[in-house]
Structure formats: C-alpha cells, structure tokens
C-alpha cells in the first residue's frame, strides 16, 4: 500500500520512521516533510491547506491511506474530504476534531456528559472576560478558544497577568476565550486509539511546556517528554478512561460525530482523581517521539484497523517496559520569532535517535530539534 504522511515536524519524523517498518507498506510519501523524513519517505511540496492538491496527489500516486499528523488540517476538514473520495484516513473528521479546535466546545461537552474537568466560563469579549475574572480566585487559567499549537494558555498568578492575557486574546477580531479554575496536581498525557466505538490505550507520557530551565518562561508546544508516565498508574489510567475518555467518545457518537483516530487527553491528577485539562485530536509533539520508540507493533496495520472500525476484540498495543525520553533544542527566541541558529547534527550514538522539526535542507534556520534517547530498541 502507498501511504501519504502529512506534516513536517518531529512528530511526523517519528511517525515516518515507524511507518517505514511496516510490511504492509509499498511506498511512503510525505508532504511537505523535512530533511530527516526524507530518509524514510519521498517528499512532496504540497501545502497542507490545499485539500484539492492533496487529493490530486493521492489519485496520481495511488495512495491508499493518508496519515494526518498536525491538527490544523483535521480541524479544517481534510479527513472529511479524503473520505468522500474513498481514501482511507487516520484522523478524525472536522466535527469530531472540534475537541481540539474549540476549547469551548470541549468544555460544554464535558458539562453535558458530566466529565470531570475544571470549572469554566466562556467569554466572547474583552470586557466580558475582564468582568468574569471577578468570579475566579488566583491563580486562574486563560485559554484562547482555537488552535494555538500548545501556546494559547496562560496560567495567571496575578490579576494583572490575567488581564493582560485577556487583552492579548481579544486584540484579534472575532476571538473568544475560556476562563478556568486552576487545578492543583500533576499533569500527565494519556493516548487512546478509537474507531468511534471501541478504544485501545496507546501509552502515556509527560512533557515539559515552559521554554526556560527550572520551569520558567512562556509555554511552548513542548520542550521535552518521557514515556511512560509513572504518575499515571494503571489504576488512574483505567479511571481516566472510564470517567473521561470513554464518555467523550460515546457523547460524540450520540451527536452523530464519531471520533476515529488517536485521542490525546491532557490530564491533571488531582486529589479527587483525574480531571481533563484539554483534548488534542492527534499525537502530541514531542510525546509522539517517545511513544514511537516504545511501541513494538505494526503502526500502519493498527492505523488501518482504526480507520476501518476494526478495533473491537483486539489486544492492547504492546509497548516496551523501558523508558524513552526526548529533549528539544530550540533556537533563541522560541516560541516567539526564532533567531538564526547554527546547523545541528543528529546523534549517531547507538540506541539514540535525532529527529528534525521544521527545518530546511540547505542554509536553513533551526527552530526546534528533538533528540530521543532510551534503552528501547530502535
């Protein structure tokens, strides 16, 4: 089978590396890819926003299956368009991808389905947001309602910080926001594969969001991660699945928007049990990198089974018991506008993998590099 992988980051590099190991694969293509992905796939210069061009490429190259890496094409409905053309897809349709595309949508779903999460208020204007702050003690969490690549959240320790975050969000025309209570506890990431009816747990991880040493500076898309997350014990994982993830999947099915793909639940482990922080409609970056190092099965075969609705009765995916970790190297200025950086070289040491994130092949400026290391066989 010919497969097209969409995306250009470290997540997609890890997926390409794992997909290339499948005996079901005839040829792997990637768009737009990066120089690291080129070691595993033939690259194609296609904009992820150009759905017509992606479909034309699939037809011309006899693509039987498409793996959508980043969230934006999912939220924009690329999965719907590919399925309409009879092309297999790993990733949810537009309606289900609202779990990531709209924080307000997710919070409202949680309220209806009685899914444990932080108390919240949706606000549609700057003045409304500033007034709503009176209802929340400090610290308070301010979230832009829309895609923000993991960087649209402010944990405000003071009223001044909260007001600044609200003003920044509503400086954009048409913006909306969610204001949430601050949850005490430890964060963990839980990944689940679902075909809309059945689900399979697909590992856990913990990442590190702040850009600076000592957990300082602004939030990023993730500066590093490790898997598994020891804090997410088997008992807590089962509780999170039964009280958070499964009710979400069932609620979407009742709405007529069954979810197919990987569902990434960001959890806060509180003294009253797991609570949902947010959902992502795709693998995390950099969490995907450590999950792929530990996963011991055929990724392509499992993705196809997910897309076909054939997860029922399957055993849980097998993961190495060993630990994998990744550290991201970022250019100065990240997560804002990165400054030019010297070229980095991937590690050649045994049992260590280096992945490229958003780089250009010649004369490029590095934004993010990640290096994954572990005792798992690679």
Coordinates of C-alpha atoms in Angstrom, one line a residue:
X1 CA 0.0 0.0 0.0
X2 CA 1.2 3.5 -0.8
X3 CA 0.8 5.9 2.1
X4 CA 0.9 9.6 2.4
X5 CA 2.1 11.2 5.7
X6 CA 1.1 14.9 6.2
X7 CA 3.3 17.2 8.3
X8 CA 6.8 18.5 8.7
X9 CA 7.8 18.2 12.4
X10 CA 9.5 15.9 14.8
X11 CA 6.2 14.1 15.3
X12 CA 5.9 13.3 11.6
X13 CA 9.6 12.2 11.5
X14 CA 8.9 9.7 14.3
X15 CA 5.7 8.5 12.5
X16 CA 7.6 8.2 9.2
X17 CA 10.4 6.1 11.0
X18 CA 7.8 3.8 12.4
X19 CA 5.5 3.5 9.4
X20 CA 8.5 2.7 7.2
X21 CA 9.0 -0.5 9.2
X22 CA 5.6 -1.9 8.3
X23 CA 5.5 -4.9 5.9
X24 CA 2.2 -3.6 4.6
X25 CA 3.9 -0.5 3.2
X26 CA 4.8 -0.3 -0.5
X27 CA 5.9 3.3 -0.6
X28 CA 5.8 6.1 1.8
X29 CA 5.3 9.7 0.7
X30 CA 5.4 12.8 3.0
X31 CA 4.1 16.3 2.4
X32 CA 5.8 18.7 2.9
X33 CA 8.1 16.6 5.1
X34 CA 11.6 17.7 6.2
X35 CA 15.2 16.6 5.5
X36 CA 15.0 13.9 8.3
X37 CA 11.8 12.5 7.0
X38 CA 13.4 12.2 3.5
X39 CA 15.4 9.3 4.9
X40 CA 12.1 7.3 5.1
X41 CA 9.8 8.8 2.5
X42 CA 9.7 10.6 -0.8
X43 CA 8.9 14.3 -0.2
X44 CA 6.2 16.3 -2.0
X45 CA 5.9 20.1 -1.9
X46 CA 2.2 20.4 -1.1
X47 CA 0.6 22.9 1.3
X48 CA -1.5 21.2 4.0
X49 CA -4.2 23.8 3.5
X50 CA -4.6 22.8 -0.2
X51 CA -7.0 19.9 0.1
X52 CA -7.6 19.7 -3.7
X53 CA -3.8 19.3 -4.3
X54 CA -3.6 16.6 -1.6
X55 CA -6.4 14.7 -3.2
X56 CA -5.0 15.0 -6.7
X57 CA -1.6 13.8 -5.4
X58 CA -3.3 10.8 -3.8
X59 CA -5.1 9.9 -7.1
X60 CA -1.9 10.3 -9.2
X61 CA 0.2 8.2 -6.8
X62 CA -2.3 5.5 -6.0
X63 CA -2.4 6.5 -2.3
X64 CA -4.4 4.0 -0.3
X65 CA -4.0 5.6 3.1
X66 CA -3.3 9.1 4.5
X67 CA -1.9 9.8 8.0
X68 CA -2.7 13.3 9.1
X69 CA 0.0 14.5 11.6
X70 CA -0.9 18.1 12.6
X71 CA -4.2 19.4 14.0
X72 CA -4.9 22.2 11.5
X73 CA -5.9 20.0 8.5
X74 CA -8.1 17.9 10.8
X75 CA -9.9 21.0 12.1
X76 CA -10.3 22.3 8.6
X77 CA -12.0 19.1 7.4
X78 CA -9.3 17.3 5.4
X79 CA -10.4 14.0 6.8
X80 CA -13.9 14.5 5.5
X81 CA -12.7 15.4 2.1
X82 CA -10.4 12.4 1.8
X83 CA -13.1 10.0 3.0
X84 CA -15.6 11.4 0.5
X85 CA -13.1 10.4 -2.2
X86 CA -12.8 6.9 -0.8
X87 CA -9.3 7.3 0.6
X88 CA -8.5 5.8 3.9
X89 CA -7.6 8.3 6.7
X90 CA -6.1 8.2 10.1
X91 CA -7.5 11.1 11.9
X92 CA -11.0 12.4 12.8
X93 CA -13.4 14.3 10.7
X94 CA -14.0 18.1 11.2
X95 CA -16.9 17.8 13.6
X96 CA -15.1 15.4 16.0
X97 CA -11.8 17.4 15.7
X98 CA -13.6 20.3 17.4
X99 CA -12.4 18.6 20.6
X100 CA -9.1 20.4 19.8
X101 CA -10.3 23.1 17.6
X102 CA -12.6 24.7 20.2
X103 CA -11.9 24.6 23.9
X104 CA -15.4 25.9 24.5
X105 CA -16.9 23.0 22.5
X106 CA -15.0 20.6 24.7
X107 CA -15.9 22.2 28.0
X108 CA -19.6 22.3 27.0
X109 CA -19.4 18.6 26.0
X110 CA -17.8 17.8 29.4
X111 CA -20.5 19.7 31.2
X112 CA -23.3 17.8 29.4
X113 CA -21.6 14.4 29.9
X114 CA -20.6 15.1 33.5
X115 CA -16.9 14.5 32.6
X116 CA -14.6 15.8 35.4
X117 CA -12.8 19.0 34.4
X118 CA -12.1 22.4 35.7
X119 CA -14.9 24.9 36.3
X120 CA -15.1 27.4 33.5
X121 CA -16.8 30.3 31.8
X122 CA -16.8 31.0 28.0
X123 CA -16.3 34.7 27.1
X124 CA -16.8 36.4 23.8
X125 CA -15.5 39.9 24.5
X126 CA -12.6 41.7 26.3
X127 CA -14.9 43.4 28.7
X128 CA -16.8 40.2 29.4
X129 CA -13.6 38.4 30.1
X130 CA -12.3 41.1 32.5
X131 CA -15.6 41.1 34.4
X132 CA -15.6 37.3 34.6
X133 CA -12.2 37.4 36.4
X134 CA -14.1 38.5 39.5
X135 CA -15.6 35.0 39.7
X136 CA -12.3 33.2 39.9
X137 CA -9.6 33.1 42.6
X138 CA -6.0 33.3 41.7
X139 CA -4.2 31.7 40.1
X140 CA -6.6 31.5 37.1
X141 CA -6.2 29.9 33.7
X142 CA -6.9 31.9 30.5
X143 CA -7.3 29.9 27.2
X144 CA -7.7 31.3 23.7
X145 CA -10.6 29.3 22.1
X146 CA -9.0 27.9 19.0
X147 CA -5.8 26.3 17.7
X148 CA -2.7 27.7 19.3
X149 CA -0.1 25.0 18.8
X150 CA 0.1 24.4 22.6
X151 CA 0.9 28.0 23.3
X152 CA -2.5 29.6 23.8
X153 CA -2.8 29.1 27.5
X154 CA -1.8 31.5 30.3
X155 CA -1.7 30.4 34.0
X156 CA -2.0 33.9 35.6
X157 CA -0.6 34.2 39.1
X158 CA -1.8 37.8 39.4
X159 CA -4.8 39.8 38.3
X160 CA -2.5 41.9 36.1
X161 CA -1.3 38.8 34.3
X162 CA -4.8 37.6 33.8
X163 CA -6.0 40.9 32.4
X164 CA -3.0 41.1 30.0
X165 CA -3.8 37.6 28.7
X166 CA -7.4 38.6 28.0
X167 CA -6.4 41.8 26.3
X168 CA -3.9 39.8 24.1
X169 CA -6.6 37.3 23.1
X170 CA -9.2 39.9 22.2
X171 CA -6.8 42.0 20.3
X172 CA -7.7 39.6 17.4
X173 CA -11.0 40.3 15.8
X174 CA -13.6 37.6 16.4
X175 CA -11.6 35.9 19.2
X176 CA -13.2 34.1 22.1
X177 CA -11.8 32.6 25.3
X178 CA -12.3 30.2 28.1
X179 CA -11.6 31.2 31.7
X180 CA -11.0 28.2 34.0
X181 CA -10.3 27.5 37.6
X182 CA -6.7 26.5 38.4
X183 CA -6.3 22.8 39.1
X184 CA -3.8 21.6 41.6
X185 CA -1.9 18.3 40.9
X186 CA 0.4 16.7 38.4
X187 CA -0.1 16.7 34.7
X188 CA 0.1 13.6 32.5
X189 CA -0.8 12.7 28.9
X190 CA -2.9 9.7 28.0
X191 CA -3.2 8.5 24.4
X192 CA -6.1 6.3 23.2
X193 CA -6.9 4.9 19.8
X194 CA -10.6 4.8 18.9
X195 CA -12.6 3.8 15.9
X196 CA -15.7 5.7 17.2
X197 CA -17.0 2.7 19.2
X198 CA -14.1 0.8 20.6
X199 CA -10.9 2.1 22.2
X200 CA -7.4 0.9 23.0
X201 CA -5.0 2.6 25.3
X202 CA -1.9 3.7 23.5
X203 CA 0.6 4.8 26.1
X204 CA 1.3 7.7 28.5
X205 CA 3.8 10.5 28.7
X206 CA 4.7 13.6 30.5
X207 CA 6.0 16.7 28.7
X208 CA 7.6 20.0 29.8
X209 CA 5.9 23.1 28.5
X210 CA 7.8 26.1 29.6
X211 CA 10.7 27.2 27.5
X212 CA 13.3 28.0 30.2
X213 CA 15.3 26.0 32.6
X214 CA 13.7 25.5 36.0
X215 CA 10.2 25.5 34.5
X216 CA 10.3 29.2 33.7
X217 CA 9.3 31.4 30.7
X218 CA 6.3 31.1 28.3
X219 CA 4.5 27.9 27.4
X220 CA 5.6 26.1 24.2
X221 CA 4.4 23.2 22.2
X222 CA 6.7 21.1 24.5
X223 CA 10.4 21.2 25.3
X224 CA 10.8 17.5 26.1
X225 CA 8.9 14.4 27.1
X226 CA 9.3 11.0 28.6
X227 CA 7.2 7.8 28.4
X228 CA 5.7 6.1 30.3
X229 CA 4.4 8.5 32.9
X230 CA 4.9 6.7 36.3
X231 CA 2.5 9.1 38.0
X232 CA -0.3 7.7 35.8
X233 CA -0.6 4.4 37.5
X234 CA -2.7 1.5 35.9
X235 CA -5.5 2.3 38.3
X236 CA -5.5 6.0 37.5
X237 CA -5.3 5.2 33.7
X238 CA -8.4 3.0 34.0
X239 CA -10.2 5.7 36.0
X240 CA -9.3 8.3 33.4
X241 CA -10.5 6.1 30.5
X242 CA -13.8 5.2 32.2
X243 CA -14.7 8.6 33.6
X244 CA -13.2 10.9 30.9
X245 CA -12.2 9.3 27.6
X246 CA -15.0 6.7 27.1
X247 CA -17.8 9.1 28.0
X248 CA -16.3 11.6 25.5
X249 CA -16.3 9.0 22.7
X250 CA -19.8 8.0 23.5
X251 CA -21.0 11.6 23.6
X252 CA -19.6 12.3 20.1
X253 CA -21.2 9.2 18.7
X254 CA -24.6 10.3 20.1
X255 CA -24.0 13.6 18.4
X256 CA -23.5 11.9 15.1
X257 CA -19.8 12.8 15.0
X258 CA -18.0 9.5 15.8
X259 CA -14.3 10.0 16.5
X260 CA -11.7 8.0 14.6
X261 CA -8.0 8.3 15.2
X262 CA -5.8 9.0 18.2
X263 CA -7.3 11.0 21.1
X264 CA -4.8 12.7 23.3
X265 CA -6.1 13.6 26.7
X266 CA -4.2 16.1 28.8
X267 CA -5.0 15.2 32.4
X268 CA -4.5 16.8 35.8
X269 CA -4.1 14.2 38.5
X270 CA -5.8 15.9 41.5
X271 CA -6.5 14.7 45.0
X272 CA -10.1 14.0 43.8
X273 CA -9.0 11.9 40.8
X274 CA -8.1 12.6 37.2
X275 CA -9.6 15.7 35.5
X276 CA -9.5 16.7 31.9
X277 CA -7.4 19.8 31.0
X278 CA -7.8 19.5 27.3
X279 CA -8.0 17.2 24.3
X280 CA -5.8 17.0 21.2
X281 CA -7.0 15.4 18.0
X282 CA -3.6 14.0 17.0
X283 CA -0.4 12.7 18.5
X284 CA 1.5 15.2 20.7
X285 CA 4.8 16.7 19.7
X286 CA 7.2 15.8 21.4
X287 CA 5.1 13.0 23.0
X288 CA 4.8 11.1 19.8
X289 CA 8.6 10.7 19.5
X290 CA 8.8 8.7 22.8
X291 CA 5.7 6.7 22.1
X292 CA 7.1 5.5 18.7
X293 CA 10.3 4.5 20.4
X294 CA 8.4 2.2 22.8
X295 CA 5.6 0.9 20.5
X296 CA 6.5 -2.7 19.4
X297 CA 3.8 -3.4 16.9
X298 CA 3.0 -2.6 13.2
X299 CA 1.8 1.1 13.3
X300 CA 0.4 1.1 9.8
X301 CA -1.7 -2.0 10.4
X302 CA -3.1 -0.6 13.6
X303 CA -3.9 2.7 12.0
X304 CA -5.7 1.0 9.2
X305 CA -7.7 -1.1 11.7
X306 CA -8.7 2.1 13.5
X307 CA -9.8 3.7 10.2
X308 CA -11.9 0.6 9.3
X309 CA -13.6 0.4 12.6
X310 CA -11.9 -2.9 13.5
X311 CA -10.5 -2.2 17.0
X312 CA -13.1 -4.4 18.7
X313 CA -11.7 -7.6 20.2
X314 CA -8.1 -6.6 19.6
X315 CA -5.5 -6.9 22.4
X316 CA -4.0 -3.8 23.8
X317 CA -1.0 -2.5 21.8
X318 CA 2.4 -3.8 23.1
X319 CA 4.9 -1.3 24.4
X320 CA 8.4 -1.8 25.7
X321 CA 8.6 -1.6 29.5
X322 CA 11.7 0.6 29.1
X323 CA 11.7 4.3 29.4
X324 CA 12.1 6.7 26.4
X325 CA 12.8 10.4 26.6
X326 CA 13.2 13.3 24.3
X327 CA 14.8 16.7 24.7
X328 CA 14.0 19.6 22.3
X329 CA 16.7 22.0 21.2
X330 CA 15.2 25.4 20.2
X331 CA 16.6 28.5 18.6
X332 CA 16.8 31.6 20.7
X333 CA 13.6 33.5 20.7
X334 CA 11.3 30.4 20.5
X335 CA 8.3 30.2 21.0
X336 CA 8.3 33.7 19.5
X337 CA 10.2 34.6 16.4
X338 CA 13.3 32.4 16.4
X339 CA 16.7 33.9 15.8
X340 CA 19.0 32.4 13.2
X341 CA 20.8 29.4 14.6
X342 CA 23.8 27.2 13.6
X343 CA 23.0 23.9 11.9
X344 CA 22.7 21.0 14.3
X345 CA 23.8 17.5 13.6
X346 CA 21.8 14.4 14.6
X347 CA 23.4 12.0 17.0
X348 CA 25.0 8.8 15.6
X349 CA 25.3 7.1 19.0
X350 CA 23.7 3.7 19.3
X351 CA 20.1 3.5 20.5
X352 CA 19.6 7.2 20.2
X353 CA 17.6 8.9 17.5
X354 CA 17.6 12.5 16.4
X355 CA 14.6 14.0 14.6
X356 CA 14.2 17.2 12.7
X357 CA 11.5 19.7 13.5
X358 CA 10.6 22.4 11.0
X359 CA 14.0 22.8 9.2
X360 CA 15.1 23.5 5.7
X361 CA 17.7 21.4 3.9
X362 CA 20.2 24.0 2.8
X363 CA 21.1 27.2 4.6
X364 CA 18.2 26.6 6.9
X365 CA 17.4 28.0 10.3
X366 CA 16.7 25.5 13.0
X367 CA 13.5 26.3 15.0
X368 CA 13.3 23.0 17.0
X369 CA 15.3 19.9 17.1
X370 CA 14.5 17.0 19.3
X371 CA 16.7 14.1 20.4
X372 CA 15.1 10.9 21.7
X373 CA 17.1 8.5 23.8
X374 CA 16.2 5.3 25.5
X375 CA 17.2 1.7 26.1
X376 CA 14.3 0.6 23.9
X377 CA 15.5 -1.0 20.6
X378 CA 15.2 1.4 17.7

